[in-house]
mmCIF file of C-alpha atoms in Angstrom:
data_model
loop_
_atom_site.group_PDB
_atom_site.id
_atom_site.type_symbol
_atom_site.label_atom_id
_atom_site.label_comp_id
_atom_site.label_asym_id
_atom_site.label_seq_id
_atom_site.Cartn_x
_atom_site.Cartn_y
_atom_site.Cartn_z
ATOM 1 C CA ASP A 11 58.390 77.912 -155.297
ATOM 2 C CA ALA A 12 60.019 76.519 -152.163
ATOM 3 C CA GLY A 13 57.021 77.375 -150.023
ATOM 4 C CA VAL A 14 57.175 79.099 -146.655
ATOM 5 C CA ILE A 15 60.604 78.556 -145.160
ATOM 6 C CA GLN A 16 61.162 78.544 -141.408
ATOM 7 C CA SER A 17 64.395 78.272 -139.506
ATOM 8 C CA PRO A 18 65.594 76.660 -137.414
ATOM 9 C CA ARG A 19 63.557 73.439 -137.515
ATOM 10 C CA HIS A 20 64.464 72.661 -133.927
ATOM 11 C CA GLU A 21 65.730 74.899 -131.149
ATOM 12 C CA VAL A 22 66.718 73.876 -127.649
ATOM 13 C CA THR A 23 67.651 76.682 -125.310
ATOM 14 C CA GLU A 24 68.027 77.377 -121.635
ATOM 15 C CA MET A 25 65.534 79.399 -119.678
ATOM 16 C CA GLY A 26 66.364 83.083 -119.804
ATOM 17 C CA GLN A 27 68.045 82.977 -123.181
ATOM 18 C CA GLU A 28 66.897 84.942 -126.209
ATOM 19 C CA VAL A 29 65.341 82.942 -129.032
ATOM 20 C CA THR A 30 64.801 84.187 -132.586
ATOM 21 C CA LEU A 31 62.646 82.302 -135.062
ATOM 22 C CA ARG A 32 62.769 83.192 -138.738
ATOM 23 C CA CYS A 33 60.344 82.995 -141.615
ATOM 24 C CA LYS A 34 60.542 83.612 -145.347
ATOM 25 C CA PRO A 35 57.056 83.816 -146.879
ATOM 26 C CA ILE A 36 56.123 82.862 -150.411
ATOM 27 C CA SER A 37 57.141 85.529 -152.886
ATOM 28 C CA GLY A 38 54.176 87.733 -153.765
ATOM 29 C CA HIS A 39 52.178 86.907 -150.660
ATOM 30 C CA ASN A 40 51.179 90.054 -148.780
ATOM 31 C CA SER A 41 50.003 88.614 -145.442
ATOM 32 C CA LEU A 42 52.102 86.769 -142.884
ATOM 33 C CA PHE A 43 50.935 84.978 -139.748
ATOM 34 C CA TRP A 44 52.709 83.554 -136.711
ATOM 35 C CA TYR A 45 51.011 80.688 -134.854
ATOM 36 C CA ARG A 46 51.907 78.644 -131.805
ATOM 37 C CA GLN A 47 50.739 75.050 -131.385
ATOM 38 C CA THR A 48 50.668 73.096 -128.127
ATOM 39 C CA MET A 49 48.768 70.033 -126.991
ATOM 40 C CA MET A 50 46.936 72.024 -124.343
ATOM 41 C CA ARG A 51 45.954 75.110 -126.332
ATOM 42 C CA GLY A 52 45.925 73.873 -129.894
ATOM 43 C CA LEU A 53 46.698 76.384 -132.659
ATOM 44 C CA GLU A 54 46.946 79.985 -131.443
ATOM 45 C CA LEU A 55 47.398 83.060 -133.645
ATOM 46 C CA LEU A 56 50.108 85.250 -132.171
ATOM 47 C CA ILE A 57 50.363 88.094 -134.674
ATOM 48 C CA TYR A 58 49.780 88.843 -138.306
ATOM 49 C CA PHE A 59 51.123 91.335 -140.802
ATOM 50 C CA ASN A 60 49.619 92.757 -143.955
ATOM 51 C CA ASN A 61 51.999 94.455 -146.396
ATOM 52 C CA ASN A 62 54.691 94.267 -143.698
ATOM 53 C CA VAL A 63 52.563 96.180 -141.183
ATOM 54 C CA PRO A 64 51.418 94.475 -137.973
ATOM 55 C CA ILE A 65 47.607 94.336 -138.026
ATOM 56 C CA ASP A 66 46.739 92.367 -134.920
ATOM 57 C CA ASP A 67 49.139 91.366 -132.158
ATOM 58 C CA SER A 68 46.506 90.653 -129.535
ATOM 59 C CA GLY A 69 47.578 87.020 -129.434
ATOM 60 C CA MET A 70 51.122 87.790 -128.341
ATOM 61 C CA PRO A 71 51.195 86.352 -124.830
ATOM 62 C CA GLU A 72 53.514 88.784 -123.109
ATOM 63 C CA ASP A 73 55.973 91.584 -123.633
ATOM 64 C CA ARG A 74 58.644 88.920 -123.829
ATOM 65 C CA PHE A 75 57.381 88.188 -127.331
ATOM 66 C CA SER A 76 58.035 90.516 -130.252
ATOM 67 C CA ALA A 77 57.740 90.175 -134.015
ATOM 68 C CA LYS A 78 59.069 92.168 -136.921
ATOM 69 C CA MET A 79 58.690 92.171 -140.658
ATOM 70 C CA PRO A 80 61.339 94.511 -142.067
ATOM 71 C CA ASN A 81 60.506 93.629 -145.668
ATOM 72 C CA ALA A 82 58.172 91.473 -147.730
ATOM 73 C CA SER A 83 60.482 88.474 -147.704
ATOM 74 C CA PHE A 84 61.446 88.115 -144.057
ATOM 75 C CA SER A 85 59.936 88.045 -140.582
ATOM 76 C CA THR A 86 61.223 87.218 -137.122
ATOM 77 C CA LEU A 87 59.588 86.185 -133.877
ATOM 78 C CA LYS A 88 61.712 86.847 -130.817
ATOM 79 C CA ILE A 89 61.293 85.635 -127.264
ATOM 80 C CA GLN A 90 63.373 87.347 -124.614
ATOM 81 C CA PRO A 91 63.777 85.991 -122.012
ATOM 82 C CA SER A 92 62.530 82.522 -122.837
ATOM 83 C CA GLU A 93 60.677 80.365 -120.292
ATOM 84 C CA PRO A 94 59.869 76.621 -120.213
ATOM 85 C CA ARG A 95 56.168 77.385 -120.862
ATOM 86 C CA ASP A 96 57.157 78.840 -124.229
ATOM 87 C CA SER A 97 57.996 75.340 -125.423
ATOM 88 C CA ALA A 98 55.806 74.680 -128.454
ATOM 89 C CA VAL A 99 55.845 74.384 -132.213
ATOM 90 C CA TYR A 100 55.806 77.804 -133.866
ATOM 91 C CA PHE A 101 54.385 78.051 -137.373
ATOM 92 C CA CYS A 102 54.620 80.801 -139.908
ATOM 93 C CA ALA A 103 52.061 81.049 -142.712
ATOM 94 C CA SER A 104 51.631 83.395 -145.651
ATOM 95 C CA SER A 105 48.730 84.313 -147.861
ATOM 96 C CA PHE A 106 47.757 86.485 -150.803
ATOM 97 C CA GLY A 107 44.489 88.308 -150.396
ATOM 98 C CA GLY A 108 43.191 85.952 -147.747
ATOM 99 C CA ASP A 109 42.638 83.084 -150.161
ATOM 100 C CA GLY A 110 43.889 80.445 -147.792
ATOM 101 C CA TYR A 111 47.227 80.087 -146.072
ATOM 102 C CA THR A 112 50.418 78.229 -146.879
ATOM 103 C CA PHE A 113 52.161 77.025 -143.745
ATOM 104 C CA GLY A 114 55.820 76.456 -143.109
ATOM 105 C CA SER A 115 57.116 73.251 -141.526
ATOM 106 C CA GLY A 116 57.401 74.897 -138.122
ATOM 107 C CA THR A 117 60.070 75.409 -135.486
ATOM 108 C CA ARG A 118 59.959 73.092 -132.502
ATOM 109 C CA LEU A 119 61.150 75.124 -129.519
ATOM 110 C CA THR A 120 62.193 73.477 -126.282
ATOM 111 C CA VAL A 121 63.129 75.678 -123.348
ATOM 112 C CA VAL A 122 64.837 73.807 -120.512
ATOM 113 C CA ALA B 21 33.165 87.801 -134.982
ATOM 114 C CA GLN B 22 33.849 84.460 -136.595
ATOM 115 C CA SER B 23 34.203 81.037 -135.024
ATOM 116 C CA VAL B 24 34.554 77.372 -135.903
ATOM 117 C CA ALA B 25 33.479 74.291 -133.967
ATOM 118 C CA GLN B 26 34.789 70.800 -134.535
ATOM 119 C CA PRO B 27 32.626 68.816 -132.146
ATOM 120 C CA GLU B 28 34.703 65.627 -132.192
ATOM 121 C CA ASP B 29 38.207 65.549 -130.771
ATOM 122 C CA GLN B 30 38.760 62.147 -132.356
ATOM 123 C CA VAL B 31 37.192 60.068 -135.101
ATOM 124 C CA LYS B 32 37.984 56.408 -135.660
ATOM 125 C CA VAL B 33 37.018 54.559 -138.817
ATOM 126 C CA ALA B 34 37.944 51.237 -140.380
ATOM 127 C CA GLU B 35 39.994 51.245 -143.551
ATOM 128 C CA GLY B 36 37.743 51.151 -146.594
ATOM 129 C CA ASN B 37 34.774 52.671 -144.798
ATOM 130 C CA PRO B 38 33.500 56.185 -145.489
ATOM 131 C CA LEU B 39 34.663 58.914 -143.153
ATOM 132 C CA THR B 40 33.173 62.205 -142.027
ATOM 133 C CA VAL B 41 34.846 64.926 -139.983
ATOM 134 C CA LYS B 42 32.379 67.522 -138.795
ATOM 135 C CA CYS B 43 32.687 71.315 -138.822
ATOM 136 C CA THR B 44 30.227 74.097 -138.085
ATOM 137 C CA TYR B 45 30.967 77.779 -138.372
ATOM 138 C CA SER B 46 29.702 81.216 -137.474
ATOM 139 C CA VAL B 47 30.358 84.431 -139.396
ATOM 140 C CA SER B 48 28.440 87.663 -139.667
ATOM 141 C CA GLY B 49 28.450 87.603 -143.472
ATOM 142 C CA ASN B 50 29.174 84.977 -146.093
ATOM 143 C CA PRO B 51 31.973 82.521 -145.372
ATOM 144 C CA TYR B 52 35.155 81.385 -146.994
ATOM 145 C CA LEU B 53 35.735 77.864 -145.639
ATOM 146 C CA PHE B 54 38.848 75.718 -145.617
ATOM 147 C CA TRP B 55 40.088 72.306 -144.539
ATOM 148 C CA TYR B 56 43.706 71.637 -143.634
ATOM 149 C CA VAL B 57 45.474 68.412 -142.672
ATOM 150 C CA GLN B 58 48.463 68.042 -140.380
ATOM 151 C CA TYR B 59 50.600 64.902 -140.399
ATOM 152 C CA PRO B 60 52.887 64.212 -137.416
ATOM 153 C CA ASN B 61 55.796 66.633 -137.147
ATOM 154 C CA ARG B 62 54.632 68.579 -140.189
ATOM 155 C CA GLY B 63 52.968 71.907 -140.912
ATOM 156 C CA LEU B 64 49.339 72.259 -141.934
ATOM 157 C CA GLN B 65 48.630 71.391 -145.548
ATOM 158 C CA PHE B 66 45.752 72.792 -147.590
ATOM 159 C CA LEU B 67 43.096 70.223 -148.575
ATOM 160 C CA LEU B 68 40.220 72.175 -150.070
ATOM 161 C CA LYS B 69 38.230 75.384 -149.895
ATOM 162 C CA TYR B 70 34.771 76.754 -150.516
ATOM 163 C CA ILE B 71 34.614 80.275 -151.869
ATOM 164 C CA THR B 72 31.436 80.349 -153.913
ATOM 165 C CA GLY B 73 29.518 78.237 -156.411
ATOM 166 C CA ASP B 74 28.896 74.503 -156.131
ATOM 167 C CA ASN B 75 28.209 73.425 -152.553
ATOM 168 C CA LEU B 76 30.197 70.210 -153.032
ATOM 169 C CA VAL B 77 33.899 70.930 -153.140
ATOM 170 C CA LYS B 78 36.484 68.366 -154.178
ATOM 171 C CA GLY B 79 40.025 68.537 -152.914
ATOM 172 C CA SER B 80 43.282 66.675 -152.563
ATOM 173 C CA TYR B 81 43.675 62.940 -151.806
ATOM 174 C CA GLY B 82 40.057 62.129 -152.672
ATOM 175 C CA PHE B 83 38.556 64.345 -149.963
ATOM 176 C CA GLU B 84 35.447 66.425 -150.483
ATOM 177 C CA ALA B 85 33.353 68.741 -148.358
ATOM 178 C CA GLU B 86 29.796 69.955 -148.571
ATOM 179 C CA PHE B 87 28.839 73.514 -147.749
ATOM 180 C CA ASN B 88 25.426 73.700 -146.093
ATOM 181 C CA LYS B 89 24.386 77.286 -145.499
ATOM 182 C CA SER B 90 21.199 76.519 -143.584
ATOM 183 C CA GLN B 91 23.046 74.295 -141.137
ATOM 184 C CA THR B 92 26.214 76.447 -141.190
ATOM 185 C CA SER B 93 28.240 73.314 -141.711
ATOM 186 C CA PHE B 94 31.178 72.275 -143.850
ATOM 187 C CA HIS B 95 31.774 68.576 -143.145
ATOM 188 C CA LEU B 96 34.779 66.817 -144.631
ATOM 189 C CA LYS B 97 34.136 63.459 -146.270
ATOM 190 C CA LYS B 98 35.867 60.644 -148.090
ATOM 191 C CA PRO B 99 34.115 57.593 -149.568
ATOM 192 C CA SER B 100 36.813 55.080 -148.625
ATOM 193 C CA ALA B 101 39.337 55.764 -145.860
ATOM 194 C CA LEU B 102 42.992 54.812 -146.059
ATOM 195 C CA VAL B 103 45.355 54.166 -143.161
ATOM 196 C CA SER B 104 47.502 56.964 -144.583
ATOM 197 C CA ASP B 105 44.621 59.415 -143.987
ATOM 198 C CA SER B 106 45.302 59.206 -140.248
ATOM 199 C CA ALA B 107 46.186 62.748 -139.218
ATOM 200 C CA LEU B 108 44.893 65.885 -137.524
ATOM 201 C CA TYR B 109 42.275 67.818 -139.511
ATOM 202 C CA PHE B 110 41.490 71.505 -139.085
ATOM 203 C CA CYS B 111 38.506 73.439 -140.352
ATOM 204 C CA ALA B 112 38.889 77.217 -140.826
ATOM 205 C CA VAL B 113 36.623 80.124 -141.722
ATOM 206 C CA ARG B 114 36.882 83.744 -142.793
ATOM 207 C CA ASP B 115 34.142 86.283 -143.407
ATOM 208 C CA ARG B 116 34.164 86.999 -147.147
ATOM 209 C CA TYR B 117 33.692 90.682 -146.559
ATOM 210 C CA SER B 118 36.138 91.233 -143.745
ATOM 211 C CA GLY B 119 37.905 94.566 -143.945
ATOM 212 C CA ALA B 120 40.719 95.178 -146.389
ATOM 213 C CA GLY B 121 43.904 93.765 -144.938
ATOM 214 C CA SER B 122 41.982 91.633 -142.475
ATOM 215 C CA TYR B 123 42.592 88.155 -143.820
ATOM 216 C CA GLN B 124 42.642 86.308 -140.549
ATOM 217 C CA LEU B 125 41.385 82.742 -140.659
ATOM 218 C CA THR B 126 39.806 81.320 -137.536
ATOM 219 C CA PHE B 127 40.715 77.661 -137.009
ATOM 220 C CA GLY B 128 38.883 74.955 -135.150
ATOM 221 C CA LYS B 129 40.630 72.938 -132.442
ATOM 222 C CA GLY B 130 41.248 70.053 -134.776
ATOM 223 C CA THR B 131 39.958 66.488 -135.072
ATOM 224 C CA LYS B 132 42.282 63.532 -134.858
ATOM 225 C CA LEU B 133 41.354 60.968 -137.483
ATOM 226 C CA SER B 134 42.484 57.398 -136.922
ATOM 227 C CA VAL B 135 41.945 54.874 -139.699
ATOM 228 C CA ILE B 136 42.155 51.325 -138.391
ATOM 229 C CA PRO B 137 43.608 48.656 -140.718
#
């Protein structure tokens, strides 16, 4: 198994632009999590899905952030419009039955 | 509610010496406990977990952790540190009997381990 696959690995965009981050979870995993990591705030849970249904999005910072999981093998996290304070590393993780997570390699987002 | 505390932001140890990275937790029921490691510019990697059974859990790269229910702790240990162990370590917890579909892990803030040659 190739693990959790995130794309792109790096994204540099201008303030105000739309950014879409992508994640392919491990086949057979039924839970998917989006995290944001910064030096100041550490690891923050943004949203998680179970069986493609959003369960808890209380960590999504603002309406500028949205996430979808149209099927079991794909999820997106969108930021529109992006702001410099959104600069961070965004991780996707998947799990089966809550028995630990497998993390992707992350997307490093820089908004200038 | 569930929470994790990693009381040390940074731990420094000399190569060859034993290391300990501390973690305490709080859950309403019985815990599932995990340790993850993050190397620079990488995602978090699973090290070990406690689900049930033996309180001493052995994991990857020679690491082990001891579950102590009375002290609500799950400290990570290694008998002899390597320079290559230098990384960021995260402890995480989940209530074993959280609701169906509620598999959210709560992570600590992380401890930076530096192994000095």
